[in-house]
mmCIF file with all atom_site columns, C-alpha atoms in Angstrom:
data_model
loop_
_atom_site.group_PDB
_atom_site.id
_atom_site.type_symbol
_atom_site.label_atom_id
_atom_site.label_alt_id
_atom_site.label_comp_id
_atom_site.label_asym_id
_atom_site.label_entity_id
_atom_site.label_seq_id
_atom_site.pdbx_PDB_ins_code
_atom_site.Cartn_x
_atom_site.Cartn_y
_atom_site.Cartn_z
_atom_site.occupancy
_atom_site.B_iso_or_equiv
_atom_site.pdbx_formal_charge
_atom_site.auth_seq_id
_atom_site.auth_comp_id
_atom_site.auth_asym_id
_atom_site.auth_atom_id
_atom_site.pdbx_PDB_model_num
ATOM 1   C CA . MET A 1 1   ? -106.182 169.768 -285.730 1.00 0.00 ? 29  MET A CA 1
ATOM 2   C CA . ILE A 1 2   ? -103.404 170.902 -288.053 1.00 0.00 ? 30  ILE A CA 1
ATOM 3   C CA . ILE A 1 3   ? -102.756 174.181 -289.855 1.00 0.00 ? 31  ILE A CA 1
ATOM 4   C CA . PRO A 1 4   ? -101.601 174.427 -293.496 1.00 0.00 ? 32  PRO A CA 1
ATOM 5   C CA . HIS A 1 5   ? -98.873  176.849 -294.509 1.00 0.00 ? 33  HIS A CA 1
ATOM 6   C CA . ARG A 1 6   ? -101.182 178.423 -297.126 1.00 0.00 ? 34  ARG A CA 1
ATOM 7   C CA . PHE A 1 7   ? -98.305  179.491 -299.338 1.00 0.00 ? 35  PHE A CA 1
ATOM 8   C CA . PRO A 1 8   ? -98.950  182.092 -302.058 1.00 0.00 ? 36  PRO A CA 1
ATOM 9   C CA . ASP A 1 9   ? -98.219  180.937 -305.610 1.00 0.00 ? 37  ASP A CA 1
ATOM 10  C CA . ARG A 1 10  ? -94.657  182.272 -305.642 1.00 0.00 ? 38  ARG A CA 1
ATOM 11  C CA . LEU A 1 11  ? -93.786  180.178 -302.561 1.00 0.00 ? 39  LEU A CA 1
ATOM 12  C CA . LYS A 1 12  ? -95.680  177.003 -303.486 1.00 0.00 ? 40  LYS A CA 1
ATOM 13  C CA . TYR A 1 13  ? -92.382  175.215 -304.012 1.00 0.00 ? 41  TYR A CA 1
ATOM 14  C CA . LEU A 1 14  ? -91.884  175.338 -300.233 1.00 0.00 ? 42  LEU A CA 1
ATOM 15  C CA . GLU A 1 15  ? -94.622  172.734 -299.824 1.00 0.00 ? 43  GLU A CA 1
ATOM 16  C CA . ALA A 1 16  ? -91.834  170.244 -300.504 1.00 0.00 ? 44  ALA A CA 1
ATOM 17  C CA . ASN A 1 17  ? -90.794  171.008 -296.907 1.00 0.00 ? 45  ASN A CA 1
ATOM 18  C CA . GLY A 1 18  ? -94.267  170.298 -295.552 1.00 0.00 ? 46  GLY A CA 1
ATOM 19  C CA . ILE A 1 19  ? -97.873  171.113 -296.372 1.00 0.00 ? 47  ILE A CA 1
ATOM 20  C CA . TYR A 1 20  ? -98.641  171.809 -292.711 1.00 0.00 ? 48  TYR A CA 1
ATOM 21  C CA . ASN A 1 21  ? -96.864  173.763 -289.990 1.00 0.00 ? 49  ASN A CA 1
ATOM 22  C CA . VAL A 1 22  ? -96.457  172.597 -286.397 1.00 0.00 ? 50  VAL A CA 1
ATOM 23  C CA . GLN A 1 23  ? -96.972  176.047 -284.868 1.00 0.00 ? 51  GLN A CA 1
ATOM 24  C CA . MET A 1 24  ? -100.073 174.654 -283.152 1.00 0.00 ? 52  MET A CA 1
ATOM 25  C CA . VAL A 1 25  ? -101.187 171.026 -283.241 1.00 0.00 ? 53  VAL A CA 1
ATOM 26  C CA . TYR A 1 26  ? -104.223 169.907 -281.261 1.00 0.00 ? 54  TYR A CA 1
ATOM 27  C CA . PHE A 1 27  ? -104.955 166.283 -280.310 1.00 0.00 ? 55  PHE A CA 1
ATOM 28  C CA . LYS A 1 28  ? -108.192 164.931 -278.939 1.00 0.00 ? 56  LYS A CA 1
ATOM 29  C CA . ARG A 1 29  ? -107.606 162.536 -276.044 1.00 0.00 ? 57  ARG A CA 1
ATOM 30  C CA . ASP A 1 30  ? -109.209 159.519 -277.663 1.00 0.00 ? 58  ASP A CA 1
ATOM 31  C CA . GLU A 1 31  ? -107.908 156.341 -279.315 1.00 0.00 ? 59  GLU A CA 1
ATOM 32  C CA . ILE A 1 32  ? -107.217 157.889 -282.729 1.00 0.00 ? 60  ILE A CA 1
ATOM 33  C CA . GLY A 1 33  ? -105.755 161.105 -281.320 1.00 0.00 ? 61  GLY A CA 1
ATOM 34  C CA . MET A 1 34  ? -103.377 159.288 -278.973 1.00 0.00 ? 62  MET A CA 1
ATOM 35  C CA . LYS A 1 35  ? -102.377 156.821 -281.684 1.00 0.00 ? 63  LYS A CA 1
ATOM 36  C CA . CYS A 1 36  ? -101.423 159.711 -283.960 1.00 0.00 ? 64  CYS A CA 1
ATOM 37  C CA . LEU A 1 37  ? -99.581  161.587 -281.203 1.00 0.00 ? 65  LEU A CA 1
ATOM 38  C CA . ASN A 1 38  ? -97.623  158.545 -280.028 1.00 0.00 ? 66  ASN A CA 1
ATOM 39  C CA . ARG A 1 39  ? -96.610  157.634 -283.582 1.00 0.00 ? 67  ARG A CA 1
ATOM 40  C CA . TRP A 1 40  ? -95.459  161.201 -284.217 1.00 0.00 ? 68  TRP A CA 1
ATOM 41  C CA . ARG A 1 41  ? -93.448  161.122 -280.992 1.00 0.00 ? 69  ARG A CA 1
ATOM 42  C CA . GLU A 1 42  ? -91.730  157.904 -282.094 1.00 0.00 ? 70  GLU A CA 1
ATOM 43  C CA . GLN A 1 43  ? -90.934  159.375 -285.509 1.00 0.00 ? 71  GLN A CA 1
ATOM 44  C CA . CYS A 1 44  ? -89.456  162.558 -284.045 1.00 0.00 ? 72  CYS A CA 1
ATOM 45  C CA . LEU A 1 45  ? -87.300  160.610 -281.592 1.00 0.00 ? 73  LEU A CA 1
ATOM 46  C CA . GLU A 1 46  ? -86.074  158.408 -284.425 1.00 0.00 ? 74  GLU A CA 1
ATOM 47  C CA . TRP A 1 47  ? -85.331  161.234 -286.891 1.00 0.00 ? 75  TRP A CA 1
ATOM 48  C CA . CYS A 1 48  ? -85.786  165.011 -286.562 1.00 0.00 ? 76  CYS A CA 1
ATOM 49  C CA . TYR A 1 49  ? -83.291  167.155 -288.449 1.00 0.00 ? 77  TYR A CA 1
ATOM 50  C CA . ASN A 1 50  ? -83.567  170.485 -290.250 1.00 0.00 ? 78  ASN A CA 1
ATOM 51  C CA . ARG A 1 51  ? -83.060  169.016 -293.711 1.00 0.00 ? 79  ARG A CA 1
ATOM 52  C CA . LEU A 1 52  ? -85.178  167.364 -296.387 1.00 0.00 ? 80  LEU A CA 1
ATOM 53  C CA . GLU A 1 53  ? -84.360  163.676 -296.492 1.00 0.00 ? 81  GLU A CA 1
ATOM 54  C CA . GLU A 1 54  ? -86.388  160.645 -297.607 1.00 0.00 ? 82  GLU A CA 1
ATOM 55  C CA . GLY A 1 55  ? -89.683  162.508 -297.410 1.00 0.00 ? 83  GLY A CA 1
ATOM 56  C CA . ARG A 1 56  ? -88.941  163.947 -293.967 1.00 0.00 ? 84  ARG A CA 1
ATOM 57  C CA . LEU A 1 57  ? -88.035  167.386 -292.674 1.00 0.00 ? 85  LEU A CA 1
ATOM 58  C CA . GLY A 1 58  ? -87.810  168.230 -288.978 1.00 0.00 ? 86  GLY A CA 1
ATOM 59  C CA . ASP A 1 59  ? -90.999  167.398 -287.129 1.00 0.00 ? 87  ASP A CA 1
ATOM 60  C CA . GLN A 1 60  ? -93.398  168.957 -289.637 1.00 0.00 ? 88  GLN A CA 1
ATOM 61  C CA . LYS A 1 61  ? -93.342  166.874 -292.824 1.00 0.00 ? 89  LYS A CA 1
ATOM 62  C CA . TYR A 1 62  ? -94.638  163.836 -290.935 1.00 0.00 ? 90  TYR A CA 1
ATOM 63  C CA . LEU A 1 63  ? -97.983  165.676 -290.863 1.00 0.00 ? 91  LEU A CA 1
ATOM 64  C CA . ASP A 1 64  ? -98.408  165.476 -294.654 1.00 0.00 ? 92  ASP A CA 1
ATOM 65  C CA . ILE A 1 65  ? -100.081 162.058 -294.507 1.00 0.00 ? 93  ILE A CA 1
ATOM 66  C CA . TRP A 1 66  ? -102.257 162.602 -291.433 1.00 0.00 ? 94  TRP A CA 1
ATOM 67  C CA . PRO A 1 67  ? -105.494 163.509 -293.270 1.00 0.00 ? 95  PRO A CA 1
ATOM 68  C CA . GLN A 1 68  ? -105.234 160.204 -295.166 1.00 0.00 ? 96  GLN A CA 1
ATOM 69  C CA . ALA A 1 69  ? -103.780 158.079 -292.361 1.00 0.00 ? 97  ALA A CA 1
ATOM 70  C CA . TYR A 1 70  ? -106.160 159.049 -289.537 1.00 0.00 ? 98  TYR A CA 1
ATOM 71  C CA . LYS A 1 71  ? -109.879 159.656 -289.286 1.00 0.00 ? 99  LYS A CA 1
ATOM 72  C CA . ASN A 1 72  ? -111.330 162.958 -288.097 1.00 0.00 ? 100 ASN A CA 1
ATOM 73  C CA . VAL A 1 73  ? -108.237 165.074 -288.792 1.00 0.00 ? 101 VAL A CA 1
ATOM 74  C CA . CYS A 1 74  ? -109.343 168.710 -288.887 1.00 0.00 ? 102 CYS A CA 1
ATOM 75  C CA . VAL A 1 75  ? -107.404 170.933 -291.279 1.00 0.00 ? 103 VAL A CA 1
ATOM 76  C CA . LEU A 1 76  ? -108.015 174.443 -289.953 1.00 0.00 ? 104 LEU A CA 1
ATOM 77  C CA . LYS A 1 77  ? -109.713 176.694 -292.509 1.00 0.00 ? 105 LYS A CA 1
ATOM 78  C CA . ASN A 1 78  ? -109.667 179.889 -290.441 1.00 0.00 ? 106 ASN A CA 1
ATOM 79  C CA . GLU A 1 79  ? -107.171 182.018 -292.360 1.00 0.00 ? 107 GLU A CA 1
ATOM 80  C CA . GLN A 1 80  ? -106.833 184.471 -289.474 1.00 0.00 ? 108 GLN A CA 1
ATOM 81  C CA . ALA A 1 81  ? -105.032 181.760 -287.475 1.00 0.00 ? 109 ALA A CA 1
ATOM 82  C CA . GLY A 1 82  ? -101.491 180.851 -288.431 1.00 0.00 ? 110 GLY A CA 1
ATOM 83  C CA . VAL A 1 83  ? -100.682 184.026 -290.335 1.00 0.00 ? 111 VAL A CA 1
ATOM 84  C CA . ALA A 1 84  ? -96.909  184.079 -290.867 1.00 0.00 ? 112 ALA A CA 1
ATOM 85  C CA . LEU A 1 85  ? -94.090  185.314 -293.098 1.00 0.00 ? 113 LEU A CA 1
ATOM 86  C CA . TRP A 1 86  ? -94.800  182.633 -295.683 1.00 0.00 ? 114 TRP A CA 1
ATOM 87  C CA . ASN A 1 87  ? -98.450  183.599 -296.271 1.00 0.00 ? 115 ASN A CA 1
ATOM 88  C CA . VAL A 1 88  ? -99.023  187.135 -294.925 1.00 0.00 ? 116 VAL A CA 1
ATOM 89  C CA . GLU A 1 89  ? -98.641  188.736 -298.368 1.00 0.00 ? 117 GLU A CA 1
ATOM 90  C CA . LYS A 1 90  ? -101.996 187.218 -299.326 1.00 0.00 ? 118 LYS A CA 1
ATOM 91  C CA . TYR A 1 91  ? -103.891 189.355 -296.835 1.00 0.00 ? 119 TYR A CA 1
ATOM 92  C CA . LYS A 1 92  ? -104.836 192.953 -296.127 1.00 0.00 ? 120 LYS A CA 1
ATOM 93  C CA . ILE A 1 93  ? -103.580 194.038 -292.688 1.00 0.00 ? 121 ILE A CA 1
ATOM 94  C CA . GLU A 1 94  ? -105.288 196.818 -290.739 1.00 0.00 ? 122 GLU A CA 1
ATOM 95  C CA . LEU A 1 95  ? -105.204 198.196 -287.200 1.00 0.00 ? 123 LEU A CA 1
ATOM 96  C CA . LYS A 1 96  ? -108.649 199.172 -285.893 1.00 0.00 ? 124 LYS A CA 1
ATOM 97  C CA . ASN A 1 97  ? -109.205 200.422 -282.352 1.00 0.00 ? 125 ASN A CA 1
ATOM 98  C CA . GLY A 1 98  ? -105.952 198.838 -281.201 1.00 0.00 ? 126 GLY A CA 1
ATOM 99  C CA . ARG A 1 99  ? -106.743 195.432 -282.718 1.00 0.00 ? 127 ARG A CA 1
ATOM 100 C CA . ILE A 1 100 ? -105.274 193.800 -285.817 1.00 0.00 ? 128 ILE A CA 1
ATOM 101 C CA . PHE A 1 101 ? -107.532 192.658 -288.642 1.00 0.00 ? 129 PHE A CA 1
ATOM 102 C CA . ILE A 1 102 ? -106.693 190.327 -291.510 1.00 0.00 ? 130 ILE A CA 1
ATOM 103 C CA . ASP A 1 103 ? -108.977 190.803 -294.518 1.00 0.00 ? 131 ASP A CA 1
ATOM 104 C CA . ASP A 1 104 ? -111.448 192.653 -292.257 1.00 0.00 ? 132 ASP A CA 1
ATOM 105 C CA . VAL A 1 105 ? -111.593 189.763 -289.758 1.00 0.00 ? 133 VAL A CA 1
ATOM 106 C CA . LEU A 1 106 ? -109.918 189.886 -286.327 1.00 0.00 ? 134 LEU A CA 1
ATOM 107 C CA . LEU A 1 107 ? -106.503 188.203 -286.267 1.00 0.00 ? 135 LEU A CA 1
ATOM 108 C CA . VAL A 1 108 ? -106.515 185.031 -284.135 1.00 0.00 ? 136 VAL A CA 1
ATOM 109 C CA . PHE A 1 109 ? -102.754 184.586 -283.927 1.00 0.00 ? 137 PHE A CA 1
ATOM 110 C CA . TYR A 1 110 ? -99.600  185.429 -285.856 1.00 0.00 ? 138 TYR A CA 1
ATOM 111 C CA . HIS A 1 111 ? -96.642  183.053 -285.995 1.00 0.00 ? 139 HIS A CA 1
ATOM 112 C CA . PHE A 1 112 ? -93.490  185.095 -285.263 1.00 0.00 ? 140 PHE A CA 1
ATOM 113 C CA . HIS A 1 113 ? -91.233  182.774 -287.244 1.00 0.00 ? 141 HIS A CA 1
ATOM 114 C CA . MET A 1 114 ? -87.515  183.732 -287.085 1.00 0.00 ? 142 MET A CA 1
ATOM 115 C CA . PHE A 1 115 ? -88.211  186.617 -284.684 1.00 0.00 ? 143 PHE A CA 1
ATOM 116 C CA . LYS A 1 116 ? -85.370  187.448 -282.280 1.00 0.00 ? 144 LYS A CA 1
ATOM 117 C CA . PHE A 1 117 ? -85.365  190.095 -279.545 1.00 0.00 ? 145 PHE A CA 1
ATOM 118 C CA . TYR A 1 118 ? -82.151  191.532 -278.146 1.00 0.00 ? 146 TYR A CA 1
ATOM 119 C CA . ALA A 1 119 ? -80.984  194.019 -275.530 1.00 0.00 ? 147 ALA A CA 1
ATOM 120 C CA . GLY A 1 120 ? -81.573  197.648 -276.429 1.00 0.00 ? 148 GLY A CA 1
ATOM 121 C CA . ASN A 1 121 ? -84.992  196.841 -277.897 1.00 0.00 ? 149 ASN A CA 1
ATOM 122 C CA . ILE A 1 122 ? -83.319  195.655 -281.095 1.00 0.00 ? 150 ILE A CA 1
ATOM 123 C CA . TYR A 1 123 ? -85.015  192.875 -283.008 1.00 0.00 ? 151 TYR A CA 1
ATOM 124 C CA . GLY A 1 124 ? -84.735  190.791 -286.157 1.00 0.00 ? 152 GLY A CA 1
ATOM 125 C CA . THR A 1 125 ? -87.734  189.514 -288.084 1.00 0.00 ? 153 THR A CA 1
ATOM 126 C CA . GLY A 1 126 ? -86.524  187.344 -290.953 1.00 0.00 ? 154 GLY A CA 1
ATOM 127 C CA . ILE A 1 127 ? -88.792  189.363 -293.255 1.00 0.00 ? 155 ILE A CA 1
ATOM 128 C CA . SER A 1 128 ? -86.114  189.837 -295.913 1.00 0.00 ? 156 SER A CA 1
ATOM 129 C CA . ASP A 1 129 ? -85.720  186.054 -296.249 1.00 0.00 ? 157 ASP A CA 1
ATOM 130 C CA . TYR A 1 130 ? -89.222  185.975 -297.723 1.00 0.00 ? 158 TYR A CA 1
ATOM 131 C CA . GLY A 1 131 ? -88.822  189.049 -299.924 1.00 0.00 ? 159 GLY A CA 1
ATOM 132 C CA . LEU A 1 132 ? -91.288  191.104 -297.873 1.00 0.00 ? 160 LEU A CA 1
ATOM 133 C CA . ASN A 1 133 ? -91.430  194.795 -296.972 1.00 0.00 ? 161 ASN A CA 1
ATOM 134 C CA . TYR A 1 134 ? -91.366  195.624 -293.272 1.00 0.00 ? 162 TYR A CA 1
ATOM 135 C CA . LYS A 1 135 ? -93.705  198.589 -293.767 1.00 0.00 ? 163 LYS A CA 1
ATOM 136 C CA . THR A 1 136 ? -96.587  196.241 -294.557 1.00 0.00 ? 164 THR A CA 1
ATOM 137 C CA . LEU A 1 137 ? -95.991  194.231 -291.358 1.00 0.00 ? 165 LEU A CA 1
ATOM 138 C CA . LYS A 1 138 ? -95.007  197.068 -289.030 1.00 0.00 ? 166 LYS A CA 1
ATOM 139 C CA . ILE A 1 139 ? -98.477  197.048 -287.446 1.00 0.00 ? 167 ILE A CA 1
ATOM 140 C CA . ILE A 1 140 ? -98.112  193.446 -286.300 1.00 0.00 ? 168 ILE A CA 1
ATOM 141 C CA . TYR A 1 141 ? -94.505  193.598 -285.116 1.00 0.00 ? 169 TYR A CA 1
ATOM 142 C CA . GLU A 1 142 ? -94.607  196.892 -283.242 1.00 0.00 ? 170 GLU A CA 1
ATOM 143 C CA . VAL A 1 143 ? -97.659  195.832 -281.219 1.00 0.00 ? 171 VAL A CA 1
ATOM 144 C CA . TYR A 1 144 ? -95.829  192.609 -280.293 1.00 0.00 ? 172 TYR A CA 1
ATOM 145 C CA . VAL A 1 145 ? -92.526  194.337 -279.475 1.00 0.00 ? 173 VAL A CA 1
ATOM 146 C CA . GLU A 1 146 ? -94.325  196.881 -277.299 1.00 0.00 ? 174 GLU A CA 1
ATOM 147 C CA . GLN A 1 147 ? -95.716  194.038 -275.192 1.00 0.00 ? 175 GLN A CA 1
ATOM 148 C CA . LEU A 1 148 ? -92.330  192.285 -275.056 1.00 0.00 ? 176 LEU A CA 1
ATOM 149 C CA . ILE A 1 149 ? -90.696  195.444 -273.723 1.00 0.00 ? 177 ILE A CA 1
ATOM 150 C CA . LYS A 1 150 ? -93.273  195.572 -270.922 1.00 0.00 ? 178 LYS A CA 1
ATOM 151 C CA . VAL A 1 151 ? -92.604  191.924 -270.007 1.00 0.00 ? 179 VAL A CA 1
ATOM 152 C CA . VAL A 1 152 ? -88.810  192.416 -270.046 1.00 0.00 ? 180 VAL A CA 1
ATOM 153 C CA . SER A 1 153 ? -89.149  195.488 -267.824 1.00 0.00 ? 181 SER A CA 1
ATOM 154 C CA . ARG A 1 154 ? -91.619  193.904 -265.415 1.00 0.00 ? 182 ARG A CA 1
ATOM 155 C CA . PHE A 1 155 ? -89.546  190.781 -264.784 1.00 0.00 ? 183 PHE A CA 1
ATOM 156 C CA . ASP A 1 156 ? -86.149  192.489 -265.212 1.00 0.00 ? 184 ASP A CA 1
ATOM 157 C CA . LEU A 1 157 ? -85.117  189.985 -267.881 1.00 0.00 ? 185 LEU A CA 1
ATOM 158 C CA . LYS A 1 158 ? -81.566  190.041 -269.190 1.00 0.00 ? 186 LYS A CA 1
ATOM 159 C CA . LEU A 1 159 ? -81.403  189.915 -272.982 1.00 0.00 ? 187 LEU A CA 1
ATOM 160 C CA . ARG A 1 160 ? -78.389  189.064 -275.083 1.00 0.00 ? 188 ARG A CA 1
ATOM 161 C CA . ASN A 1 161 ? -76.369  191.958 -276.494 1.00 0.00 ? 189 ASN A CA 1
ATOM 162 C CA . LEU A 1 162 ? -75.467  191.862 -280.164 1.00 0.00 ? 190 LEU A CA 1
ATOM 163 C CA . ASN A 1 163 ? -71.887  192.462 -281.164 1.00 0.00 ? 191 ASN A CA 1
ATOM 164 C CA . ILE A 1 164 ? -70.947  194.756 -284.053 1.00 0.00 ? 192 ILE A CA 1
ATOM 165 C CA . LEU A 1 165 ? -70.435  191.925 -286.544 1.00 0.00 ? 193 LEU A CA 1
ATOM 166 C CA . GLU A 1 166 ? -73.849  190.448 -285.757 1.00 0.00 ? 194 GLU A CA 1
ATOM 167 C CA . MET A 1 167 ? -75.475  193.841 -286.232 1.00 0.00 ? 195 MET A CA 1
ATOM 168 C CA . CYS A 1 168 ? -73.660  194.346 -289.535 1.00 0.00 ? 196 CYS A CA 1
ATOM 169 C CA . ASN A 1 169 ? -74.884  190.968 -290.700 1.00 0.00 ? 197 ASN A CA 1
ATOM 170 C CA . MET A 1 170 ? -78.469  191.890 -289.779 1.00 0.00 ? 198 MET A CA 1
ATOM 171 C CA . ILE A 1 171 ? -78.223  195.208 -291.622 1.00 0.00 ? 199 ILE A CA 1
ATOM 172 C CA . GLU A 1 172 ? -76.727  193.618 -294.735 1.00 0.00 ? 200 GLU A CA 1
ATOM 173 C CA . LYS A 1 173 ? -79.678  191.232 -294.783 1.00 0.00 ? 201 LYS A CA 1
ATOM 174 C CA . LYS A 1 174 ? -82.056  194.184 -294.194 1.00 0.00 ? 202 LYS A CA 1
ATOM 175 C CA . ASN A 1 175 ? -83.191  192.497 -291.005 1.00 0.00 ? 203 ASN A CA 1
ATOM 176 C CA . PHE A 1 176 ? -82.269  195.109 -288.375 1.00 0.00 ? 204 PHE A CA 1
ATOM 177 C CA . TYR A 1 177 ? -85.019  196.932 -286.467 1.00 0.00 ? 205 TYR A CA 1
ATOM 178 C CA . SER A 1 178 ? -85.293  198.895 -283.248 1.00 0.00 ? 206 SER A CA 1
ATOM 179 C CA . TYR A 1 179 ? -88.338  199.992 -281.284 1.00 0.00 ? 207 TYR A CA 1
ATOM 180 C CA . SER A 1 180 ? -86.538  203.261 -280.505 1.00 0.00 ? 208 SER A CA 1
ATOM 181 C CA . PHE A 1 181 ? -86.300  205.615 -283.504 1.00 0.00 ? 209 PHE A CA 1
ATOM 182 C CA . PHE A 1 182 ? -83.132  207.307 -282.213 1.00 0.00 ? 210 PHE A CA 1
ATOM 183 C CA . ASN A 1 183 ? -81.517  203.980 -281.375 1.00 0.00 ? 211 ASN A CA 1
ATOM 184 C CA . LYS A 1 184 ? -82.309  202.684 -284.827 1.00 0.00 ? 212 LYS A CA 1
ATOM 185 C CA . PHE A 1 185 ? -81.078  205.884 -286.509 1.00 0.00 ? 213 PHE A CA 1
ATOM 186 C CA . PHE A 1 186 ? -77.771  205.837 -284.613 1.00 0.00 ? 214 PHE A CA 1
ATOM 187 C CA . TRP A 1 187 ? -77.016  202.191 -285.335 1.00 0.00 ? 215 TRP A CA 1
ATOM 188 C CA . ASN A 1 188 ? -78.063  202.427 -288.963 1.00 0.00 ? 216 ASN A CA 1
ATOM 189 C CA . VAL A 1 189 ? -75.748  205.396 -289.591 1.00 0.00 ? 217 VAL A CA 1
ATOM 190 C CA . PHE A 1 190 ? -72.861  203.775 -287.718 1.00 0.00 ? 218 PHE A CA 1
ATOM 191 C CA . LEU A 1 191 ? -73.283  200.310 -289.137 1.00 0.00 ? 219 LEU A CA 1
ATOM 192 C CA . TYR A 1 192 ? -73.981  201.313 -292.709 1.00 0.00 ? 220 TYR A CA 1
ATOM 193 C CA . GLY A 1 193 ? -70.696  203.203 -292.567 1.00 0.00 ? 221 GLY A CA 1
ATOM 194 C CA . PHE A 1 194 ? -69.033  200.051 -291.250 1.00 0.00 ? 222 PHE A CA 1
ATOM 195 C CA . VAL A 1 195 ? -70.558  197.954 -294.048 1.00 0.00 ? 223 VAL A CA 1
ATOM 196 C CA . VAL A 1 196 ? -69.455  200.455 -296.711 1.00 0.00 ? 224 VAL A CA 1
ATOM 197 C CA . LEU A 1 197 ? -65.920  200.456 -295.280 1.00 0.00 ? 225 LEU A CA 1
ATOM 198 C CA . LYS A 1 198 ? -65.939  196.663 -295.290 1.00 0.00 ? 226 LYS A CA 1
ATOM 199 C CA . LYS A 1 199 ? -66.902  196.628 -298.986 1.00 0.00 ? 227 LYS A CA 1
ATOM 200 C CA . ILE A 1 200 ? -64.262  199.237 -299.867 1.00 0.00 ? 228 ILE A CA 1
ATOM 201 C CA . LEU A 1 201 ? -61.582  197.157 -298.148 1.00 0.00 ? 229 LEU A CA 1
ATOM 202 C CA . LYS A 1 202 ? -62.783  194.053 -299.978 1.00 0.00 ? 230 LYS A CA 1
ATOM 203 C CA . ILE A 1 203 ? -62.647  195.848 -303.341 1.00 0.00 ? 231 ILE A CA 1
ATOM 204 C CA . GLY A 1 204 ? -59.184  197.156 -302.501 1.00 0.00 ? 232 GLY A CA 1
ATOM 205 C CA . ARG A 1 205 ? -57.994  193.683 -301.556 1.00 0.00 ? 233 ARG A CA 1
ATOM 206 C CA . ASN A 1 206 ? -59.351  192.188 -304.790 1.00 0.00 ? 234 ASN A CA 1
ATOM 207 C CA . SER A 1 207 ? -57.653  194.936 -306.813 1.00 0.00 ? 235 SER A CA 1
ATOM 208 C CA . LEU A 1 208 ? -54.336  194.234 -305.103 1.00 0.00 ? 236 LEU A CA 1
ATOM 209 C CA . LEU A 1 209 ? -54.689  190.515 -305.799 1.00 0.00 ? 237 LEU A CA 1
ATOM 210 C CA . LYS A 1 210 ? -55.098  191.267 -309.500 1.00 0.00 ? 238 LYS A CA 1
ATOM 211 C CA . VAL A 1 211 ? -51.909  193.323 -309.493 1.00 0.00 ? 239 VAL A CA 1
ATOM 212 C CA . TYR A 1 212 ? -50.004  191.069 -307.096 1.00 0.00 ? 240 TYR A CA 1
ATOM 213 C CA . PRO A 1 213 ? -51.594  187.598 -307.393 1.00 0.00 ? 241 PRO A CA 1
ATOM 214 C CA . GLU A 1 214 ? -50.959  185.139 -304.593 1.00 0.00 ? 242 GLU A CA 1
ATOM 215 C CA . THR A 1 215 ? -48.378  182.489 -305.378 1.00 0.00 ? 243 THR A CA 1
#
């Protein structure tokens, strides 16, 4: 079983990187299933890089030919499974009685592509890379982050701290979020000031170079 990306029209060009996504791939333990799995393993060991080259990209573009190359390949049609940044704009998202619904049907699973969780309950989503608005996805992410916080607390996990430059980079990309409103407010005020100062210094430097060009 394989799951298509289901790109909206504006992102159809991304199919060049793979029609299907390897977020979840299911193999039946029979002759055809094992033949497919073993061949895929060989291909990934031979070549698996994050670049498009000779009809390959990572581990996912190998899947493009599976429906033609192997019998009984199931392409999942349940659109509530495999919802992700690259297709979520196609759907209506609602929270009902503590559960998430996609187009009025219960969400099976969401693929948290590019999600990163740091100390201080700070997280990055990658949403801006796909031209999306966080407000439309807040329902999904805040439910997930709430559960992550419980896991981190229960097992006393140590998360990586972000440095100032990393935070500035996240804010410039509009990819900075915090589960705590006050934490988010403080860092946004502080870091936006830092970003503005950085831009002022850059403008000043460029102005000086025009007056006193480097030799």
